[in-house]
mmCIF file of C-alpha atoms in Angstrom:
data_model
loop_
_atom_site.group_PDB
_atom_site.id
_atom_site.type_symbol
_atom_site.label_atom_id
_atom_site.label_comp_id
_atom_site.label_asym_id
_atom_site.label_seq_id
_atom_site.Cartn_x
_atom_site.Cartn_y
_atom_site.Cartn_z
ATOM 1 C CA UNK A 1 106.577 237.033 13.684
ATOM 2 C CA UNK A 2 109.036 235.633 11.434
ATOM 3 C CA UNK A 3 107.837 237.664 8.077
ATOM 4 C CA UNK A 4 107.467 240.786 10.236
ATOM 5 C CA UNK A 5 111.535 240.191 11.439
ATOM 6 C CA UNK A 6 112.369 239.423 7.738
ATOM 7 C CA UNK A 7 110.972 242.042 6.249
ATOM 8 C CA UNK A 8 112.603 244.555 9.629
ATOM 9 C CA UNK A 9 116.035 243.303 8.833
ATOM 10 C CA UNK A 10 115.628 244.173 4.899
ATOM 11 C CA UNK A 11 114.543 247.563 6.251
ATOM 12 C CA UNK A 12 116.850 248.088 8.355
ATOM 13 C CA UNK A 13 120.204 247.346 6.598
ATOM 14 C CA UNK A 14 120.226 249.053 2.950
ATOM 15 C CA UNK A 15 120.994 246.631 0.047
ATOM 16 C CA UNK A 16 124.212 245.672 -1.143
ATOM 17 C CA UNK A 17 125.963 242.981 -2.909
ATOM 18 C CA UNK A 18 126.984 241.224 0.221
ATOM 19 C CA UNK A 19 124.360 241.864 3.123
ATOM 20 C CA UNK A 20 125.823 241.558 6.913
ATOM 21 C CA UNK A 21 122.546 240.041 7.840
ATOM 22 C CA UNK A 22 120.354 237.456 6.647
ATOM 23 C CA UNK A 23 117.627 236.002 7.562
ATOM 24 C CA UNK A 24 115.337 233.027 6.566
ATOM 25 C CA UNK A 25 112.855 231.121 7.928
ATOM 26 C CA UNK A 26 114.284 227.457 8.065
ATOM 27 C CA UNK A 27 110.780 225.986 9.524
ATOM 28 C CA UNK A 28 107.388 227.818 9.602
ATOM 29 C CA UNK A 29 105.559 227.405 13.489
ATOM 30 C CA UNK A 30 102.554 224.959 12.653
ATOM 31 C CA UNK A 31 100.051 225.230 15.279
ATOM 32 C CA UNK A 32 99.900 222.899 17.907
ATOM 33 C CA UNK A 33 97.363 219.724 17.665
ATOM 34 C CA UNK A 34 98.147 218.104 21.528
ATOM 35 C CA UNK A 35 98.338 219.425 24.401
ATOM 36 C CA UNK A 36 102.225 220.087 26.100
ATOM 37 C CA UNK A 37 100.890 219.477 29.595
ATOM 38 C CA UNK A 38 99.926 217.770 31.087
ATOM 39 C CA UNK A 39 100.422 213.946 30.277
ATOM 40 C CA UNK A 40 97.949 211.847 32.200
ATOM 41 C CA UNK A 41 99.334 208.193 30.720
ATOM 42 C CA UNK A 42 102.854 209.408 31.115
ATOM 43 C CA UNK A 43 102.226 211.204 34.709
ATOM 44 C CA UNK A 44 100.393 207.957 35.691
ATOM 45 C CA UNK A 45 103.090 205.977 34.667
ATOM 46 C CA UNK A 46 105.257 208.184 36.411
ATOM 47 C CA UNK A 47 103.140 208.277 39.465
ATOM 48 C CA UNK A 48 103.029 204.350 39.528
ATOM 49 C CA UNK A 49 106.875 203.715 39.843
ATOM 50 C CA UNK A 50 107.440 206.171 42.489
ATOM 51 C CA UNK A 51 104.562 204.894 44.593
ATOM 52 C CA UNK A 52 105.893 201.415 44.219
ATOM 53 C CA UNK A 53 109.144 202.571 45.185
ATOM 54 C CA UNK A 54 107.966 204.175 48.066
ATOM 55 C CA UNK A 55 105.790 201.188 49.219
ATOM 56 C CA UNK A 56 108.609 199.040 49.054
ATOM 57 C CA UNK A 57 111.198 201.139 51.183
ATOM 58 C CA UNK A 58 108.334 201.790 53.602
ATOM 59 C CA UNK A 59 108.237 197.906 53.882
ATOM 60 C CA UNK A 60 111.686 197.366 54.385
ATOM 61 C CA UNK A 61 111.684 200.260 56.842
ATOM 62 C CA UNK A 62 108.966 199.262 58.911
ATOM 63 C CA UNK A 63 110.880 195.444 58.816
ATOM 64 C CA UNK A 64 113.864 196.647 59.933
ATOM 65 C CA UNK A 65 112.300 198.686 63.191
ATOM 66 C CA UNK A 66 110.028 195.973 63.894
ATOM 67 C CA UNK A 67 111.577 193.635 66.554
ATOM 68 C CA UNK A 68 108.703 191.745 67.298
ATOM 69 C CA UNK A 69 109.046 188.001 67.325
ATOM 70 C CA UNK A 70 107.948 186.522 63.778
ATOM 71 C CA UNK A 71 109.918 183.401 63.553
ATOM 72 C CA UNK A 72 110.879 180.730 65.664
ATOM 73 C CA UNK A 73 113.927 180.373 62.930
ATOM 74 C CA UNK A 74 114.943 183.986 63.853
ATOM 75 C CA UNK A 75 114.782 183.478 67.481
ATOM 76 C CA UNK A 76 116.447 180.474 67.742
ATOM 77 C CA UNK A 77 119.044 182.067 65.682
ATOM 78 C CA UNK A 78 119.519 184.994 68.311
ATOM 79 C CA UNK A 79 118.881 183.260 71.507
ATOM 80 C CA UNK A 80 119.884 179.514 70.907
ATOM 81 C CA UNK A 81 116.592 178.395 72.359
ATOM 82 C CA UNK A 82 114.513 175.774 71.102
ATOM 83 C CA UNK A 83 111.167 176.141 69.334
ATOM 84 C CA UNK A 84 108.821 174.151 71.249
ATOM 85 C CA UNK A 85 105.620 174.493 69.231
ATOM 86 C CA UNK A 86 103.803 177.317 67.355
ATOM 87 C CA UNK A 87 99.910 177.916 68.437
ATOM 88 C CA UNK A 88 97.731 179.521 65.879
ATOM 89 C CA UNK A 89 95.383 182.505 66.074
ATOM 90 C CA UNK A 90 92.004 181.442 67.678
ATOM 91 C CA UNK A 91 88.969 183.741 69.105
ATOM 92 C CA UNK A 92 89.476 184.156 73.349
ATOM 93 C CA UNK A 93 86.492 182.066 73.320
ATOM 94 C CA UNK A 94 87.896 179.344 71.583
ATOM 95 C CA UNK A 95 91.063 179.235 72.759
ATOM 96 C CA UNK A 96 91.248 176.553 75.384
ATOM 97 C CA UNK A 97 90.953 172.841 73.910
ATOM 98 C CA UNK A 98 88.951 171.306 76.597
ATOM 99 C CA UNK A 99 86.185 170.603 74.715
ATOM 100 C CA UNK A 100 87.920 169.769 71.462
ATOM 101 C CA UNK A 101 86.675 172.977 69.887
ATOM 102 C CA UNK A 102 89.779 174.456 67.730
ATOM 103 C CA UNK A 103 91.363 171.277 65.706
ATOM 104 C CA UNK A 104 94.105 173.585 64.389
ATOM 105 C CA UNK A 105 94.678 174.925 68.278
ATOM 106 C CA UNK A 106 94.808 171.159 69.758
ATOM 107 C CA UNK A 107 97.203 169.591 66.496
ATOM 108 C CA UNK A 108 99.358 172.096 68.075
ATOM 109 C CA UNK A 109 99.094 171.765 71.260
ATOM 110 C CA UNK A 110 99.942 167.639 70.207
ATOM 111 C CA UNK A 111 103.058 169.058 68.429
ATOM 112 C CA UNK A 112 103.431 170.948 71.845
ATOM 113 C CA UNK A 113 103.720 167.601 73.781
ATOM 114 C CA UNK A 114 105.530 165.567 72.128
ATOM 115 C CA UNK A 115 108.381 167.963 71.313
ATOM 116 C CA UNK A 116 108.072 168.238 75.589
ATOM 117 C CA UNK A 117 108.318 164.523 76.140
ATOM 118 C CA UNK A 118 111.098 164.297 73.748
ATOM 119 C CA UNK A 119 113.093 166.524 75.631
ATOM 120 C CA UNK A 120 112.000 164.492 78.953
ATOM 121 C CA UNK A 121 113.554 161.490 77.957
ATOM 122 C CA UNK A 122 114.848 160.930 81.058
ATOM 123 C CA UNK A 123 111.405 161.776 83.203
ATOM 124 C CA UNK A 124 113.288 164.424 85.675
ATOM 125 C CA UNK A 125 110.916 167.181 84.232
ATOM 126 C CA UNK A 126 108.017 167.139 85.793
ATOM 127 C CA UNK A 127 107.697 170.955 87.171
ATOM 128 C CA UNK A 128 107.774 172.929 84.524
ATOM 129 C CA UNK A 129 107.102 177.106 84.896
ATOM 130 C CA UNK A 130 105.363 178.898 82.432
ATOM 131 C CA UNK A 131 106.278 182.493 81.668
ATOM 132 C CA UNK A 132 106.375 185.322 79.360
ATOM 133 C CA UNK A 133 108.848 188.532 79.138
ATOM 134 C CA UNK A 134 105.761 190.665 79.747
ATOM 135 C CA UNK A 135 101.851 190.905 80.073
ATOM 136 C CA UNK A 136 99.760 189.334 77.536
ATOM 137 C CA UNK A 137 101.808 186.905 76.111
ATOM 138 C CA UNK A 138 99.568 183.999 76.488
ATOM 139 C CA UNK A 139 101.310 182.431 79.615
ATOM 140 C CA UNK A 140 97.736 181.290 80.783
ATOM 141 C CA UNK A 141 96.278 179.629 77.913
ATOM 142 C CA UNK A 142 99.344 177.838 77.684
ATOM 143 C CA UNK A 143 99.390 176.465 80.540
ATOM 144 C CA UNK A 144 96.267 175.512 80.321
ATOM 145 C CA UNK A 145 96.147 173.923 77.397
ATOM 146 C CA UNK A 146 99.424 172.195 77.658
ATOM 147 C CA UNK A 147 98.177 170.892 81.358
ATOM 148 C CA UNK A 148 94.580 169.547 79.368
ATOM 149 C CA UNK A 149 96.653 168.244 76.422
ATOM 150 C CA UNK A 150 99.052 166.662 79.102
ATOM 151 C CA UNK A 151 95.945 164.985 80.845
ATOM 152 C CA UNK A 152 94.418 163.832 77.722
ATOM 153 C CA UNK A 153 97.479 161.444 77.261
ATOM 154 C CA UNK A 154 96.801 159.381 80.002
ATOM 155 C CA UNK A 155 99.126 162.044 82.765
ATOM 156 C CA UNK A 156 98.166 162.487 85.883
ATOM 157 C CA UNK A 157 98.690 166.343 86.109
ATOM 158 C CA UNK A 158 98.414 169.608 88.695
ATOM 159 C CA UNK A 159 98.260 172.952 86.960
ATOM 160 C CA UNK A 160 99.067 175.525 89.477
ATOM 161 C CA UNK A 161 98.272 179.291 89.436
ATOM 162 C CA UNK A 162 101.218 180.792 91.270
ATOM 163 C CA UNK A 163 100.486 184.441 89.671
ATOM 164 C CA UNK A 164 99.669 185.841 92.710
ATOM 165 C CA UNK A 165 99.369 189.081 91.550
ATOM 166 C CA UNK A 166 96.832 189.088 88.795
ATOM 167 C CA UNK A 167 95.604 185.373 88.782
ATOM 168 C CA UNK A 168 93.720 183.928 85.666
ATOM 169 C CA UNK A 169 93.828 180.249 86.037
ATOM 170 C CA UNK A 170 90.355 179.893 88.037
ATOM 171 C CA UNK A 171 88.749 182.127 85.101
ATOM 172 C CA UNK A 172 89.877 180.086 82.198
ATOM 173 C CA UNK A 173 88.890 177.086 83.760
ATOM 174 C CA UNK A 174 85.559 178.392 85.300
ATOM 175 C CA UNK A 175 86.520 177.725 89.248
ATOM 176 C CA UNK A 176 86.121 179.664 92.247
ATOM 177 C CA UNK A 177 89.365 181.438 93.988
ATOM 178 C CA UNK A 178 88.152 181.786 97.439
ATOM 179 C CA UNK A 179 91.065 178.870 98.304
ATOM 180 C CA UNK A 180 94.184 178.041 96.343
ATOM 181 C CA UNK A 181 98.006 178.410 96.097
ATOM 182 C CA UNK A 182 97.972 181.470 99.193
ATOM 183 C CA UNK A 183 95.423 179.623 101.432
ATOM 184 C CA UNK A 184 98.128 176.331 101.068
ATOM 185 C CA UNK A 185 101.203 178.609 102.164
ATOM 186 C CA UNK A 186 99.406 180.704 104.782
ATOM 187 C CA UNK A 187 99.033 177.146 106.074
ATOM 188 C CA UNK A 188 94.712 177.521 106.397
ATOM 189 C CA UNK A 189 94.487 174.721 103.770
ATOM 190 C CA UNK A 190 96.314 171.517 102.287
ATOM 191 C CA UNK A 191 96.738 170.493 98.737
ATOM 192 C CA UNK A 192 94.226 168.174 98.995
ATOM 193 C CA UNK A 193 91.268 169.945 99.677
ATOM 194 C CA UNK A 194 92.543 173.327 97.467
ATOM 195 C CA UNK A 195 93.098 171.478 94.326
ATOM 196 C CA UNK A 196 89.819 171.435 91.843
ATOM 197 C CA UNK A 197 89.543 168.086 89.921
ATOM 198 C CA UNK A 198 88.866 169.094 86.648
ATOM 199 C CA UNK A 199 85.888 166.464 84.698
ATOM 200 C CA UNK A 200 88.761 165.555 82.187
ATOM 201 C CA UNK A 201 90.433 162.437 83.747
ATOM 202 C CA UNK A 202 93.780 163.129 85.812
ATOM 203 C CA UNK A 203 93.562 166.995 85.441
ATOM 204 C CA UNK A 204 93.662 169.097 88.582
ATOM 205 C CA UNK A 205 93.545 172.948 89.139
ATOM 206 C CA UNK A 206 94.925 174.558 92.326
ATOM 207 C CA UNK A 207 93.833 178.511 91.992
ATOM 208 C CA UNK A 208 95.584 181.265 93.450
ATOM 209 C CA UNK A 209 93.409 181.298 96.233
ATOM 210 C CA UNK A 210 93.128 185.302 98.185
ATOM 211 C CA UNK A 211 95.470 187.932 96.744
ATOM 212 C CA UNK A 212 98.062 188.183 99.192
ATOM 213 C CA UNK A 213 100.123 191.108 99.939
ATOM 214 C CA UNK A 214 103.491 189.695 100.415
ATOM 215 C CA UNK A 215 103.366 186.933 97.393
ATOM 216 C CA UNK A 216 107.127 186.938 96.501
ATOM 217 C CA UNK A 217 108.040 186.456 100.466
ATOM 218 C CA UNK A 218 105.302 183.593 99.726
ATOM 219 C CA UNK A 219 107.083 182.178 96.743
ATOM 220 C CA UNK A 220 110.331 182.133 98.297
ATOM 221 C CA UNK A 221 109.658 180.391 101.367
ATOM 222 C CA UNK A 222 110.375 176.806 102.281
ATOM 223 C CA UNK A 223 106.568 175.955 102.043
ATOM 224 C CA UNK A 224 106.396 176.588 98.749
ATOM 225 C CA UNK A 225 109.631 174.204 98.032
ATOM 226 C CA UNK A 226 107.496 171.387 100.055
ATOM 227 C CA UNK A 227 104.641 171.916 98.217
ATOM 228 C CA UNK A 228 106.414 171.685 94.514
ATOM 229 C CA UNK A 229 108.038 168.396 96.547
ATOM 230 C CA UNK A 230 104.705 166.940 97.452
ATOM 231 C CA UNK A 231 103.168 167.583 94.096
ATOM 232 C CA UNK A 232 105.628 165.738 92.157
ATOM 233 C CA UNK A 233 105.497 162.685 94.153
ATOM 234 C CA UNK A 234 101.927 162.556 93.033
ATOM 235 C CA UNK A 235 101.605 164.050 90.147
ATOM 236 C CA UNK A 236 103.458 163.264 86.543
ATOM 237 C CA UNK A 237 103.416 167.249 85.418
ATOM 238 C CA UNK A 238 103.077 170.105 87.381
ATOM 239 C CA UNK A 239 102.061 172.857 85.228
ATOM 240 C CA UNK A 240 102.950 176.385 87.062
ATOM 241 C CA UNK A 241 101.793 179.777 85.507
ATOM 242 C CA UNK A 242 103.830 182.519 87.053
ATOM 243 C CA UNK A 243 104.357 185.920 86.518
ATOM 244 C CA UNK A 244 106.547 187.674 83.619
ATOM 245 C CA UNK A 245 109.856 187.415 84.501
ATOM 246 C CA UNK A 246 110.698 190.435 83.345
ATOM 247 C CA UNK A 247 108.492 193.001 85.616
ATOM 248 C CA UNK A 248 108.955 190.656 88.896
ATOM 249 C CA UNK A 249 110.657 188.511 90.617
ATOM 250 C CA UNK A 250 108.517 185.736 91.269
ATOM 251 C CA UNK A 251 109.248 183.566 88.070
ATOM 252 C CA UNK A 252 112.966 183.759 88.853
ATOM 253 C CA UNK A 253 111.889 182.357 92.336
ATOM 254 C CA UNK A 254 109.760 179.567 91.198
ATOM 255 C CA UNK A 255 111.883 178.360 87.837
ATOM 256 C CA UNK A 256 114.370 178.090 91.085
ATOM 257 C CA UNK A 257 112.448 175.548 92.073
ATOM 258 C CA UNK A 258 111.442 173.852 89.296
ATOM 259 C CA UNK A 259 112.954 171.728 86.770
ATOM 260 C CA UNK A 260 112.655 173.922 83.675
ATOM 261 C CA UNK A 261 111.057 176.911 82.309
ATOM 262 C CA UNK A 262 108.868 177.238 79.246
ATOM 263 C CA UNK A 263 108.683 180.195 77.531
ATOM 264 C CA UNK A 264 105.633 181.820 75.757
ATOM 265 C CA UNK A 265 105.967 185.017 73.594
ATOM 266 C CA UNK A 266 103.149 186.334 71.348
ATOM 267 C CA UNK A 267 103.488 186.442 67.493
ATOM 268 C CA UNK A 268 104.135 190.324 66.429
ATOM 269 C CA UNK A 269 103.998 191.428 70.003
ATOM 270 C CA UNK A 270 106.907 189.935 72.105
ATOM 271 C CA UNK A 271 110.273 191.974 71.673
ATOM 272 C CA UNK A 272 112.828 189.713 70.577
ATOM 273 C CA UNK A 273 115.221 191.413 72.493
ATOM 274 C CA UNK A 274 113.201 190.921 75.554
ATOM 275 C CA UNK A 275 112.922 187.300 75.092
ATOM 276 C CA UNK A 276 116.844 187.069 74.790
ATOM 277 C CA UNK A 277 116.856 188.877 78.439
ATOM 278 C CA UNK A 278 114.348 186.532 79.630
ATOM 279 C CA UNK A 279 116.369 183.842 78.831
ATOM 280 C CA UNK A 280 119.666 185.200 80.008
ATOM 281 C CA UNK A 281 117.815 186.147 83.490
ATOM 282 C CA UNK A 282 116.795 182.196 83.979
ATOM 283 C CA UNK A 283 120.055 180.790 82.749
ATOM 284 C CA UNK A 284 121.544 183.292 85.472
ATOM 285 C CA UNK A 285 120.189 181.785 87.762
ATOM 286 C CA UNK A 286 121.260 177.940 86.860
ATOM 287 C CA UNK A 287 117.386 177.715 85.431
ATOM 288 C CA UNK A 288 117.111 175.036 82.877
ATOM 289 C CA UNK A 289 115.099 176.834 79.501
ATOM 290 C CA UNK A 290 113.033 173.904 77.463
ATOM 291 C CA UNK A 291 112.227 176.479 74.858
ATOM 292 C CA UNK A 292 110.049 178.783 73.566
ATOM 293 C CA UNK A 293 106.199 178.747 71.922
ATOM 294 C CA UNK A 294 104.696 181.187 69.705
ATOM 295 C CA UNK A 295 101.335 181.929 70.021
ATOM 296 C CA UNK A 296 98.675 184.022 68.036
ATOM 297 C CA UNK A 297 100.491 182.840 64.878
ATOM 298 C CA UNK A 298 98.292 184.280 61.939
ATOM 299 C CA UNK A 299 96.853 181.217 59.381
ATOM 300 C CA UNK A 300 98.680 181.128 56.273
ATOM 301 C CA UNK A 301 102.222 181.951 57.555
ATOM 302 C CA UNK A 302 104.776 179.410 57.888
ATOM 303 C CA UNK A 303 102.859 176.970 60.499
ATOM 304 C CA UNK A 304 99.703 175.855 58.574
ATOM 305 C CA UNK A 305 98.784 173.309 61.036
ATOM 306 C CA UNK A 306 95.333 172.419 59.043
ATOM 307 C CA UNK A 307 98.102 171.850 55.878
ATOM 308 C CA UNK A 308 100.260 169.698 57.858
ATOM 309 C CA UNK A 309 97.208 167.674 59.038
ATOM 310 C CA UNK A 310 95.528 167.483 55.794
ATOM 311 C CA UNK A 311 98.834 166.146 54.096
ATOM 312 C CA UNK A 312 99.320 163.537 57.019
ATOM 313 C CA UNK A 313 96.152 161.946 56.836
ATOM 314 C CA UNK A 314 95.831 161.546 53.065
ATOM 315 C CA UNK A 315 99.235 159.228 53.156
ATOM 316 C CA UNK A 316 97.740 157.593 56.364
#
């Protein structure tokens, strides 16, 4: 193309001493030995960086919607609540400790205890209510483990299911529910003969007993004040599972008469937000709040109890 122009330019424009035009090629076209495009290494390169850099503002996206509870540190930063104890993940099967079956489960259900019977210094909290801000928060295997890991210290204690609605106590710890809690306050039983003794030394279960259709007039009434009464002058802890205090009433009524409230949340489940308002709805009330647990907290975060244990019994 460039000899063809030449040679057009020379024919077009007659010669003369000083031509208007000229033209020369500076740089003859070599043909080409790569391909322009595409460029796999650079395109991959290319390809890498932005995916990174999408992955990483996805993850700070997603950890900026999600409000789930993560860390005691953050909750106690937002609500001023203690952190009583964090339980680790363990299989449904596994998760109660009254056989011993789930080291990592019991060493914190230990922790668990003791933090509880540092804060009972003085011995005036012996009915403590167990609650969640919603459903499936592990308010029942709390309280049953912290009522077996209570007993296993040499306490004499009562775990009581007072979730009238949808009672779990009686499955967790194999029992039968034709008598319990509603049979006691319908007045067609006593404590005495309603309460299971467990075969783990100073443990007993009182069931829910009949699902009755008026349990928060139940709750409220005077019998059930009588019966917390009578219970402590017998027992050193009485463990009560109640409902979520955020979808009834009930837990409000009972924490009322109790002497504090635990509370349980689940790890990457329970709204933060909705603990807060758990917390605010007790202290409302005049409700003392011992803290907060954690449970379902995945192995290798920031509570390795099987680290913790290891560590403590090599400098033992």
């Amino acid at each position: 193309l460039s000899d063809v122009f030449s040679k057009m330019v020379k024919n077009i424009e007659p010669a003369s001493p000083k031509p208007s035009t000229f033209v020369q090629v500076v740089e003859p076209a070599v043909d080409p030995v790569d391909p322009i495009s595409p460029k796999p290494v650079l395109n991959a390169i290319i390809a890498v960086l932005v995916g990174l850099i999408l992955s990483i503002g996805l993850a700070f996206l997603l950890e900026t919607l999600d409000t789930s509870v993560k860390s005691a540190d953050e909750v106690e930063k937002l609500t001023g609540m203690v952190s009583l104890g964090s339980i680790p993940l363990a299989d449904r099967k596994k998760a109660v400790i009254d056989n011993g079956n789930n080291h990592a489960v019991s060493e914190a259900y230990r922790s668990l205890r003791t933090n509880i019977q540092y804060l009972n210094f003085d011995n005036l909290v012996k009915a403590i209510v167990v609650t969640s801000p919603g459903l499936r928060e592990g308010k029942t295997t709390l309280s049953a483990n912290l009522a077996i890991i209570l007993a296993k210290a040499g306490h004499k204690v009562l775990v009581i299911d007072c979730d009238l609605r949808r009672p779990r106590i009686h499955e967790v710890f194999g029992l039968s529910n034709d008598t319990g809690l509603a049979s006691i306050l319908a007045r067609r039983s006593d404590i005495t003969h309603a309460a299971q003794r467990r075969p783990l030394n100073g443990l007993y279960v009182l069931p829910s007993g009949p699902i009755p259709p008026n349990p928060a007039e139940l709750l409220v009434s005077t019998r059930m004040e009588e019966i917390v009464k009578s219970a402590k002058e017998e027992f050193d802890f009485i463990i009560i599972d109640s409902p979520p205090i955020l979808a009834v009433t009930d837990a409000a009524v009972l924490a009322s008469k109790a002497d504090g409230v635990l509370l349980s949340s689940s790890f990457g489940r329970t709204n933060k937000q909705a603990l807060a308002a758990s917390q605010a709805a007790l202290e409302k009330i005049g409700v003392r709040v011992l803290g907060f647990v954690i449970n379902g907290v995945k192995p290798g975060g920031s509570y390795n109890y099987n680290y913790d244990y290891s560590r403590y019994r090599k400098s033992a």
